[in-house]
Short mmCIF file of N, CA and C in Angstrom, two decimals:
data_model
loop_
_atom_site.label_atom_id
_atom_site.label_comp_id
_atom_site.label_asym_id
_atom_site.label_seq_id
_atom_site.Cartn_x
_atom_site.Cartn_y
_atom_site.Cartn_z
N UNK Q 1 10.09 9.75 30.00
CA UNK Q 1 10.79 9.44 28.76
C UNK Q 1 9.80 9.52 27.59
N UNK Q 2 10.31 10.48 26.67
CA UNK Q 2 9.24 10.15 25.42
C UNK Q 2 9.76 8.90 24.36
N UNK Q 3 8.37 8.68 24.33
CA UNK Q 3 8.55 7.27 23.51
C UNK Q 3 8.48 7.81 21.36
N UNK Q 4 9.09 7.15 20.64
CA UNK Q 4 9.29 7.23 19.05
C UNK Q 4 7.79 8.01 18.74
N UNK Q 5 7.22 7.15 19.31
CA UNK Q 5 5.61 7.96 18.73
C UNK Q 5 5.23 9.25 18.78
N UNK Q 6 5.56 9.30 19.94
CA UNK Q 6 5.34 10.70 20.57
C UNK Q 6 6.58 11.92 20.16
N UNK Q 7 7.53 11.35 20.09
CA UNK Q 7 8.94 12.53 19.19
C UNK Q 7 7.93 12.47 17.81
N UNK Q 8 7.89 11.31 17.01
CA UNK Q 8 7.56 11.65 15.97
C UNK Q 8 6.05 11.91 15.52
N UNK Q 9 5.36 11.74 16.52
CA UNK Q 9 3.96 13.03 16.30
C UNK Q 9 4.02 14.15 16.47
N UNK Q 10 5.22 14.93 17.53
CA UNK Q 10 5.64 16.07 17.31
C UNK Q 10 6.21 17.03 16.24
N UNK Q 11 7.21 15.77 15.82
CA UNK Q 11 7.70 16.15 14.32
C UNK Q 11 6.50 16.11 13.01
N UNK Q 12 5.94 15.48 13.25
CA UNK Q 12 4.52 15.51 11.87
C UNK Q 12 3.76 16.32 12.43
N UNK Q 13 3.58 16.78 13.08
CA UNK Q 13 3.09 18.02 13.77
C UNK Q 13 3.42 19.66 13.19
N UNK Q 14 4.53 19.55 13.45
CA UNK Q 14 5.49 20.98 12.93
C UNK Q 14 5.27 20.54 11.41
N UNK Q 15 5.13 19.57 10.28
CA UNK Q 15 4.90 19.92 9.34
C UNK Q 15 3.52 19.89 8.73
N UNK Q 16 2.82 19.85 9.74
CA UNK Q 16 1.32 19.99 8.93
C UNK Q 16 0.20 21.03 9.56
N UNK Q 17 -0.24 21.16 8.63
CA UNK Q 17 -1.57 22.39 8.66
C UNK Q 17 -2.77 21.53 8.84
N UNK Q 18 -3.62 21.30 9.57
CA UNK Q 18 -4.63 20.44 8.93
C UNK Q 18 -5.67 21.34 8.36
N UNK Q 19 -5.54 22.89 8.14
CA UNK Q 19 -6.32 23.28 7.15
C UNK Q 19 -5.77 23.45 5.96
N UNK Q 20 -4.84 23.32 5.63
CA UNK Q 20 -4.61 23.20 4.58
C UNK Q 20 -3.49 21.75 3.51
N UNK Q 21 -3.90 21.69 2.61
CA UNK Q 21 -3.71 20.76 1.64
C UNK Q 21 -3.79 19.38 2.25
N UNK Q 22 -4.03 18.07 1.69
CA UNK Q 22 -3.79 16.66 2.38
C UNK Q 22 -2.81 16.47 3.07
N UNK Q 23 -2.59 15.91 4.46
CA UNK Q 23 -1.71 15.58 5.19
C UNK Q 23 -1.61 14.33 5.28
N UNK Q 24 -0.71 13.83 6.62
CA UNK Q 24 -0.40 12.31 6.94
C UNK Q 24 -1.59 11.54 7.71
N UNK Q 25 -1.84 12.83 8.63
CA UNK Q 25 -3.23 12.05 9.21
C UNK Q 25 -4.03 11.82 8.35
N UNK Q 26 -4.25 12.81 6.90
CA UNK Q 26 -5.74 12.05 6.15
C UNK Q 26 -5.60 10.90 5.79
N UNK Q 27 -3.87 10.42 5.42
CA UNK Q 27 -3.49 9.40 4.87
C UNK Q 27 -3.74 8.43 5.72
N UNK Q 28 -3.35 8.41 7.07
CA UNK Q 28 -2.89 7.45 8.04
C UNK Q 28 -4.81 6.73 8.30
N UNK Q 29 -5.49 7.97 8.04
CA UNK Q 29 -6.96 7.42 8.60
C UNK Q 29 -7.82 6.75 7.75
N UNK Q 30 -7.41 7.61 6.17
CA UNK Q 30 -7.45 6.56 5.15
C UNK Q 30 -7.12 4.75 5.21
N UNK Q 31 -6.25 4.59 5.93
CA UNK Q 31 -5.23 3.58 5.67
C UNK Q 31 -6.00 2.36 6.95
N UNK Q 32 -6.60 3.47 8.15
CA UNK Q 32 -6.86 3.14 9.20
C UNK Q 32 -7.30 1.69 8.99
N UNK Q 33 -8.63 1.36 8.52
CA UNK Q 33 -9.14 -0.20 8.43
C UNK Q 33 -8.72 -1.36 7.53
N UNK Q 34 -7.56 -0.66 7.03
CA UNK Q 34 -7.05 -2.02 6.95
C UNK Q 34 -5.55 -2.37 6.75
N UNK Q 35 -4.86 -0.88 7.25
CA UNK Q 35 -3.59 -1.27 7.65
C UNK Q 35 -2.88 -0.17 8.78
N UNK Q 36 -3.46 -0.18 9.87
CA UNK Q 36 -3.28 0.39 10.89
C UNK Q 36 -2.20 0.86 11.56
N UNK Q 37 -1.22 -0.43 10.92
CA UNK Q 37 0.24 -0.38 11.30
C UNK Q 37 0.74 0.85 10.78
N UNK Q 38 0.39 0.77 9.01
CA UNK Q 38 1.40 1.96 8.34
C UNK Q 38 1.34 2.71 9.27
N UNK Q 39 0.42 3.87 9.50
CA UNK Q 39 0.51 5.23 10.18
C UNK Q 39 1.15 5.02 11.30
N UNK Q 40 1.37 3.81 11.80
CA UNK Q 40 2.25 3.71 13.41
C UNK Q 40 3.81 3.93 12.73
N UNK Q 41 3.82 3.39 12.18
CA UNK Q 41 5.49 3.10 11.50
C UNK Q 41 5.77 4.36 10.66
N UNK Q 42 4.57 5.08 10.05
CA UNK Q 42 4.95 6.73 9.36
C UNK Q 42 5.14 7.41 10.74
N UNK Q 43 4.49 7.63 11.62
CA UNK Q 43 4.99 8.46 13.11
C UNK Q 43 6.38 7.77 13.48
N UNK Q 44 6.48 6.88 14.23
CA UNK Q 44 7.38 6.43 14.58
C UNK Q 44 8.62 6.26 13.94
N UNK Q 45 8.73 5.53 12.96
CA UNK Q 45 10.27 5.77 11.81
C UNK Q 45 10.47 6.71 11.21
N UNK Q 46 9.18 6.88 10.34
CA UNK Q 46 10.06 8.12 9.31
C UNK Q 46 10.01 9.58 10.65
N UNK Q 47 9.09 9.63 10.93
CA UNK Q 47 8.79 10.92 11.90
C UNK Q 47 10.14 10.88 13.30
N UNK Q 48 9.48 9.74 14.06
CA UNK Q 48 10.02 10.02 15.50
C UNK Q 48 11.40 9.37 15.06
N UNK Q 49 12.36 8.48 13.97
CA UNK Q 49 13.52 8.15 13.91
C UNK Q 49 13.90 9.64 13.07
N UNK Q 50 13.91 8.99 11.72
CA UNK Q 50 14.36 9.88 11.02
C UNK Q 50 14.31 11.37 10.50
N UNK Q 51 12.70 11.85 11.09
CA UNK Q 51 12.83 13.08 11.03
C UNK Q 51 13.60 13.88 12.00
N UNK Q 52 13.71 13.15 13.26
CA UNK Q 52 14.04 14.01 14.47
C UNK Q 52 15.74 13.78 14.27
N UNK Q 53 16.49 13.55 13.24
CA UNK Q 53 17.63 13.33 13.10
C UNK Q 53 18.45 15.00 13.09
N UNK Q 54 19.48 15.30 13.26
CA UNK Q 54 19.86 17.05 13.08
C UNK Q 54 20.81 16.63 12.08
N UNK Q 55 21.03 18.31 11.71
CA UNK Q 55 22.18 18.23 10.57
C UNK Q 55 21.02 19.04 9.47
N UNK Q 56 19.92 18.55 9.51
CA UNK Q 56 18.98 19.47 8.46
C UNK Q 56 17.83 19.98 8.90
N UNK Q 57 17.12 21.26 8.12
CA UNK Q 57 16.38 21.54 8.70
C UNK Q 57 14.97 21.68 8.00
N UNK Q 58 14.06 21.81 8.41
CA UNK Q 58 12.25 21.45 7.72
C UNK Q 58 12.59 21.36 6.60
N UNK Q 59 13.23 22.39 5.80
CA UNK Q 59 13.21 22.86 4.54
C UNK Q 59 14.25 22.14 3.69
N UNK Q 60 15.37 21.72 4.25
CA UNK Q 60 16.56 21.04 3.45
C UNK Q 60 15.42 19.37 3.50
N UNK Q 61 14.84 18.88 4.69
CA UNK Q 61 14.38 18.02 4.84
C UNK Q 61 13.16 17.45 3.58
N UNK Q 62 12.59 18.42 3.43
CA UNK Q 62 11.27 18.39 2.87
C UNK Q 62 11.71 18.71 1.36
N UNK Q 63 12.50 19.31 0.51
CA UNK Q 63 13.38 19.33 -0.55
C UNK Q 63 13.81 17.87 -0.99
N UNK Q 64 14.50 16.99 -0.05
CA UNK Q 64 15.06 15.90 -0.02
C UNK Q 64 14.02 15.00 -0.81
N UNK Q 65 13.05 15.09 0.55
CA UNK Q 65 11.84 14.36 0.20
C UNK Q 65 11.05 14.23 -1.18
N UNK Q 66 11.21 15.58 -1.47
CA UNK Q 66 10.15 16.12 -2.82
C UNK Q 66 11.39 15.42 -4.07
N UNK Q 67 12.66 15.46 -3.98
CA UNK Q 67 13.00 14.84 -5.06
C UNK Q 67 13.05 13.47 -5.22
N UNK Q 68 12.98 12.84 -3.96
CA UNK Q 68 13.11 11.34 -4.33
C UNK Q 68 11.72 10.61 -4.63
N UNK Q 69 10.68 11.56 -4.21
CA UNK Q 69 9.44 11.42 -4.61
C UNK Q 69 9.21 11.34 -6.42
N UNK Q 70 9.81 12.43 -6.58
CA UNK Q 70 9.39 12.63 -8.06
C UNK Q 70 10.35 11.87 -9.02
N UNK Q 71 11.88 11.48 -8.31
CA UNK Q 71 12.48 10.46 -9.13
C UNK Q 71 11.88 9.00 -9.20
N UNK Q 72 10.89 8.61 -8.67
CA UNK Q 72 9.94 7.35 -8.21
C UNK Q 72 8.95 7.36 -9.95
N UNK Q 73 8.74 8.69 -10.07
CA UNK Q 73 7.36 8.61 -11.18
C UNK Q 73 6.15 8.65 -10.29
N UNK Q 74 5.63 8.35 -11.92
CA UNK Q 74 4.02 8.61 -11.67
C UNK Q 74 3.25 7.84 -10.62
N UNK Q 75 3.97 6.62 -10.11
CA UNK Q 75 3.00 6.12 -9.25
C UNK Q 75 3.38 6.58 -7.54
N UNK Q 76 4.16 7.76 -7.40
CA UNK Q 76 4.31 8.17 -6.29
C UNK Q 76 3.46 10.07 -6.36
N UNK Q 77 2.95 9.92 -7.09
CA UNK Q 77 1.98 11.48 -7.47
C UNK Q 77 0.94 11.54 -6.15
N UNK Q 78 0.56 10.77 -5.75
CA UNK Q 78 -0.60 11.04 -3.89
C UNK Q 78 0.19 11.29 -3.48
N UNK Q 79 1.66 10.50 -3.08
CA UNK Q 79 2.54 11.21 -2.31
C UNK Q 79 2.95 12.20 -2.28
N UNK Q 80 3.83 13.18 -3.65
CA UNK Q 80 3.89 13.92 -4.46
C UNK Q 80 3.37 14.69 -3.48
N UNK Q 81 2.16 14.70 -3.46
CA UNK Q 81 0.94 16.03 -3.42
C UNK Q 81 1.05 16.56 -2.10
N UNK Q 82 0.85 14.99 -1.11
CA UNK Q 82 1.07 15.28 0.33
C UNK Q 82 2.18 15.82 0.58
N UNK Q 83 3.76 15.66 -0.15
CA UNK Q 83 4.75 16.36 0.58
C UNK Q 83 5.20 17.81 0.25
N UNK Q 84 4.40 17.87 -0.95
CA UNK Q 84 4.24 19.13 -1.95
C UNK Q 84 3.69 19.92 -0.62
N UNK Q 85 2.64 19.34 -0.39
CA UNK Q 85 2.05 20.31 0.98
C UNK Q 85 2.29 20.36 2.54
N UNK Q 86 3.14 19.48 2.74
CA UNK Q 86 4.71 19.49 3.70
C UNK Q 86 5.15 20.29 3.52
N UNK Q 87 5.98 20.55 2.61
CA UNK Q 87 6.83 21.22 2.16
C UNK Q 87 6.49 22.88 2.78
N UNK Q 88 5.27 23.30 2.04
CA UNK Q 88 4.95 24.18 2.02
C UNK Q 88 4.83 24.78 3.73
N UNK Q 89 4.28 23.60 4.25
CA UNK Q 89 4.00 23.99 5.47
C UNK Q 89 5.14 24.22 6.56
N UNK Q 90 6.51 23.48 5.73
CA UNK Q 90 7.95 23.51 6.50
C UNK Q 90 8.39 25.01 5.88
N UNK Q 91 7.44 25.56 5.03
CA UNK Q 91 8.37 27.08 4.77
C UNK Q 91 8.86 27.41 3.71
N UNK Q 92 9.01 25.93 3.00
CA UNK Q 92 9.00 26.50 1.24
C UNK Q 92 8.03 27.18 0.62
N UNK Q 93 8.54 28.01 -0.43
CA UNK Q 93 7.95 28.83 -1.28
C UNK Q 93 7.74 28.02 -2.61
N UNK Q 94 6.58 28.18 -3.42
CA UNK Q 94 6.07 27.73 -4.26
C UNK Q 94 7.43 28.05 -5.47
N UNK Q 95 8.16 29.08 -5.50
CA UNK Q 95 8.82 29.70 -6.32
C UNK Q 95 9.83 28.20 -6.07
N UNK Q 96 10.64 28.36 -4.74
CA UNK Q 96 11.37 26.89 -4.33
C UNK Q 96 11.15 25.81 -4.59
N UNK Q 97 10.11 25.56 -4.08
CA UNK Q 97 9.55 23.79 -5.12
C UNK Q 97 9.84 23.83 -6.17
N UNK Q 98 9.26 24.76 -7.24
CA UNK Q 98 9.35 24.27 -8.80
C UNK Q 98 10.80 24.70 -8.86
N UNK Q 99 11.24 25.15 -8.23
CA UNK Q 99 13.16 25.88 -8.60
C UNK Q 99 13.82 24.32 -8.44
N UNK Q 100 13.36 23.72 -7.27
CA UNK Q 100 13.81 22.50 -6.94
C UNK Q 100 13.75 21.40 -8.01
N UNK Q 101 12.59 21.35 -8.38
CA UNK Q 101 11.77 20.61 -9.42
C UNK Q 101 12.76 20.68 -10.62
N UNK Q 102 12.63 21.90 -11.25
CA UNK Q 102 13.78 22.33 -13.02
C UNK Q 102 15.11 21.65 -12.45
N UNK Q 103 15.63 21.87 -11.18
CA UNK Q 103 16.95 21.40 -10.96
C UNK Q 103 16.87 19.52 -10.93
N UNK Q 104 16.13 18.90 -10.84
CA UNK Q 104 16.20 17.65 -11.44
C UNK Q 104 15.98 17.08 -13.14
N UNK Q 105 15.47 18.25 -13.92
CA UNK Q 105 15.40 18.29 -15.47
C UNK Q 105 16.59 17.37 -16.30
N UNK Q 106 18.58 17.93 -15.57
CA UNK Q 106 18.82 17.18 -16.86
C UNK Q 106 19.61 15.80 -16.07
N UNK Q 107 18.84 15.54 -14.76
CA UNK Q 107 19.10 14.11 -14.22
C UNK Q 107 17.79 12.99 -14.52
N UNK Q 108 16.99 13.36 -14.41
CA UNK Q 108 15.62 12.59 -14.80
C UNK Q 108 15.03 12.66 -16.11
N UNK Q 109 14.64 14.03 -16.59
CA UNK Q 109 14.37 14.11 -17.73
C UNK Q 109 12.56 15.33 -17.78
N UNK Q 110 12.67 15.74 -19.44
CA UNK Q 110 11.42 16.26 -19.06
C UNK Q 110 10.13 15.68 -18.29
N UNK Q 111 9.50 14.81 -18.56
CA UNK Q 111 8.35 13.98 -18.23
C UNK Q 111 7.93 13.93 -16.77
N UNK Q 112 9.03 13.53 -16.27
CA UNK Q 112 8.93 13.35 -14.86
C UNK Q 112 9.02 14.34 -13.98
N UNK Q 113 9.60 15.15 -14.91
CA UNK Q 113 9.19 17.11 -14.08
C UNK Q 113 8.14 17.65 -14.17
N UNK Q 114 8.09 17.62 -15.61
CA UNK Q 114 6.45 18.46 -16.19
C UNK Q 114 5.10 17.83 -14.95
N UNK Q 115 5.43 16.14 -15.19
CA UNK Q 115 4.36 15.99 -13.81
C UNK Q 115 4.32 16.43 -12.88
N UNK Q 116 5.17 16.64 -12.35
CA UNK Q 116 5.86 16.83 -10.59
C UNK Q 116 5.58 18.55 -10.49
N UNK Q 117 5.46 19.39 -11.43
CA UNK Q 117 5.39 20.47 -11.82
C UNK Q 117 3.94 20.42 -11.74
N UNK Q 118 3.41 19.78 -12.37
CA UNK Q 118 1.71 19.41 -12.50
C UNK Q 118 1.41 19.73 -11.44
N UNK Q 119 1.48 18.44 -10.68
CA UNK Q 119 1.05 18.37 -8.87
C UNK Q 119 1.19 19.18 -8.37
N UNK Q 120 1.92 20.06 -8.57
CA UNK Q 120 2.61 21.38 -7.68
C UNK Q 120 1.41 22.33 -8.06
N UNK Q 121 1.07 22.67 -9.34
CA UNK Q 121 0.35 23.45 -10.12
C UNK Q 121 -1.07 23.15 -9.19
N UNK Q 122 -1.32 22.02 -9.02
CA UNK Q 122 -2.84 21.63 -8.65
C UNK Q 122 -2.81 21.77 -6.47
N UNK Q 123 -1.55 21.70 -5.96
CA UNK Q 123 -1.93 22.00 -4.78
C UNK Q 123 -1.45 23.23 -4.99
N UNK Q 124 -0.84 23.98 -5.59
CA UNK Q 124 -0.81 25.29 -5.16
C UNK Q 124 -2.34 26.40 -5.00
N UNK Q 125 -2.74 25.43 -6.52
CA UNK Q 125 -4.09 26.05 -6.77
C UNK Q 125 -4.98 25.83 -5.83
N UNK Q 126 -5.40 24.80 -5.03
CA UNK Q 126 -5.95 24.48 -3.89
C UNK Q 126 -5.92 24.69 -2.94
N UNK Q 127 -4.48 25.62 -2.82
CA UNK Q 127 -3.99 26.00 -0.97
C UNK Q 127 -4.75 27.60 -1.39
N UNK Q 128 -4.82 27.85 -2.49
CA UNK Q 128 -5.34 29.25 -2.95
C UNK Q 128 -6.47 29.79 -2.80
N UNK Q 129 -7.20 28.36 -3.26
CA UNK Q 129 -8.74 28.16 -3.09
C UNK Q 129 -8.97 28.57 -1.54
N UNK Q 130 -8.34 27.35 -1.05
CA UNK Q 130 -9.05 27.34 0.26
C UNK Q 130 -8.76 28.35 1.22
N UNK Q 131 -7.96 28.94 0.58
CA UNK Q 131 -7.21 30.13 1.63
C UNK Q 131 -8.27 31.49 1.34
N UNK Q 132 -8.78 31.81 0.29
CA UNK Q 132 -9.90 32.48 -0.55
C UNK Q 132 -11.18 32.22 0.12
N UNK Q 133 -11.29 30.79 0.40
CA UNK Q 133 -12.51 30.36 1.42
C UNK Q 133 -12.48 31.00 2.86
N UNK Q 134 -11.73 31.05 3.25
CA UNK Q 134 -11.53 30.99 4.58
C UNK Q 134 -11.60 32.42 5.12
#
């Protein structure tokens, strides 16, 4: 029997690169000494419950994500970045994100796009870099 952890390390699995852009593990190891739990409860709920849910797929999933992120504001921009580069890794196109992005303009407002647009601007530029490196 697989246990939540293990569905949902599979599922954070399929959306990450670990060469490219920040992921959950940098987060989760970040987080490691002194709240150990989060990253159990990011695998396990959001991953092994709710990602492994059907009806949608990487890309409807990771869309979802990116707008409720950016309807949050500025103090969800680390996140932002990490799912910005989810996203990417579930198969969106940079063209898609920001298409996604303008389509929240006349529910939120300029400000909170132009940022969210920002972030996008700065991992795109970085998946560029490093892809140039490599």
């Amino acid at each position: 029997m697989t246990t939540r952890y293990e569905k949902g390390l599979k599922a954070l699995n399929s959306y990450t690169d670990q060469e490219k852009g920040t992921s959950h593990f940098d987060l989760m190891k970040d987080l490691d000494s002194i709240a150990p739990d989060i990253g159990k409860y990011i695998v396990e709920f959001a991953y092994g419950d709710i990602y492994n849910r059907s009806h949608l797929d990487q890309k409807q999933r990771a869309l979802t994500v990116l707008s409720s992120l950016i309807t949050q504001g500025e103090g969800s921009l680390p996140q932002l970045e990490l799912h910005i580069n989810t996203a990417l890794n579930a198969g969106l196109s940079e063209e898609e994100i920001v298409e996604a992005m303008i389509q929240l303009i006349p529910y939120l407002g300029f400000p909170s796009v132009i940022n969210a647009v920002k972030q996008a601007k700065r991992v795109f530029s970085e998946r560029t870099e490093e892809k140039a490196m490599a």
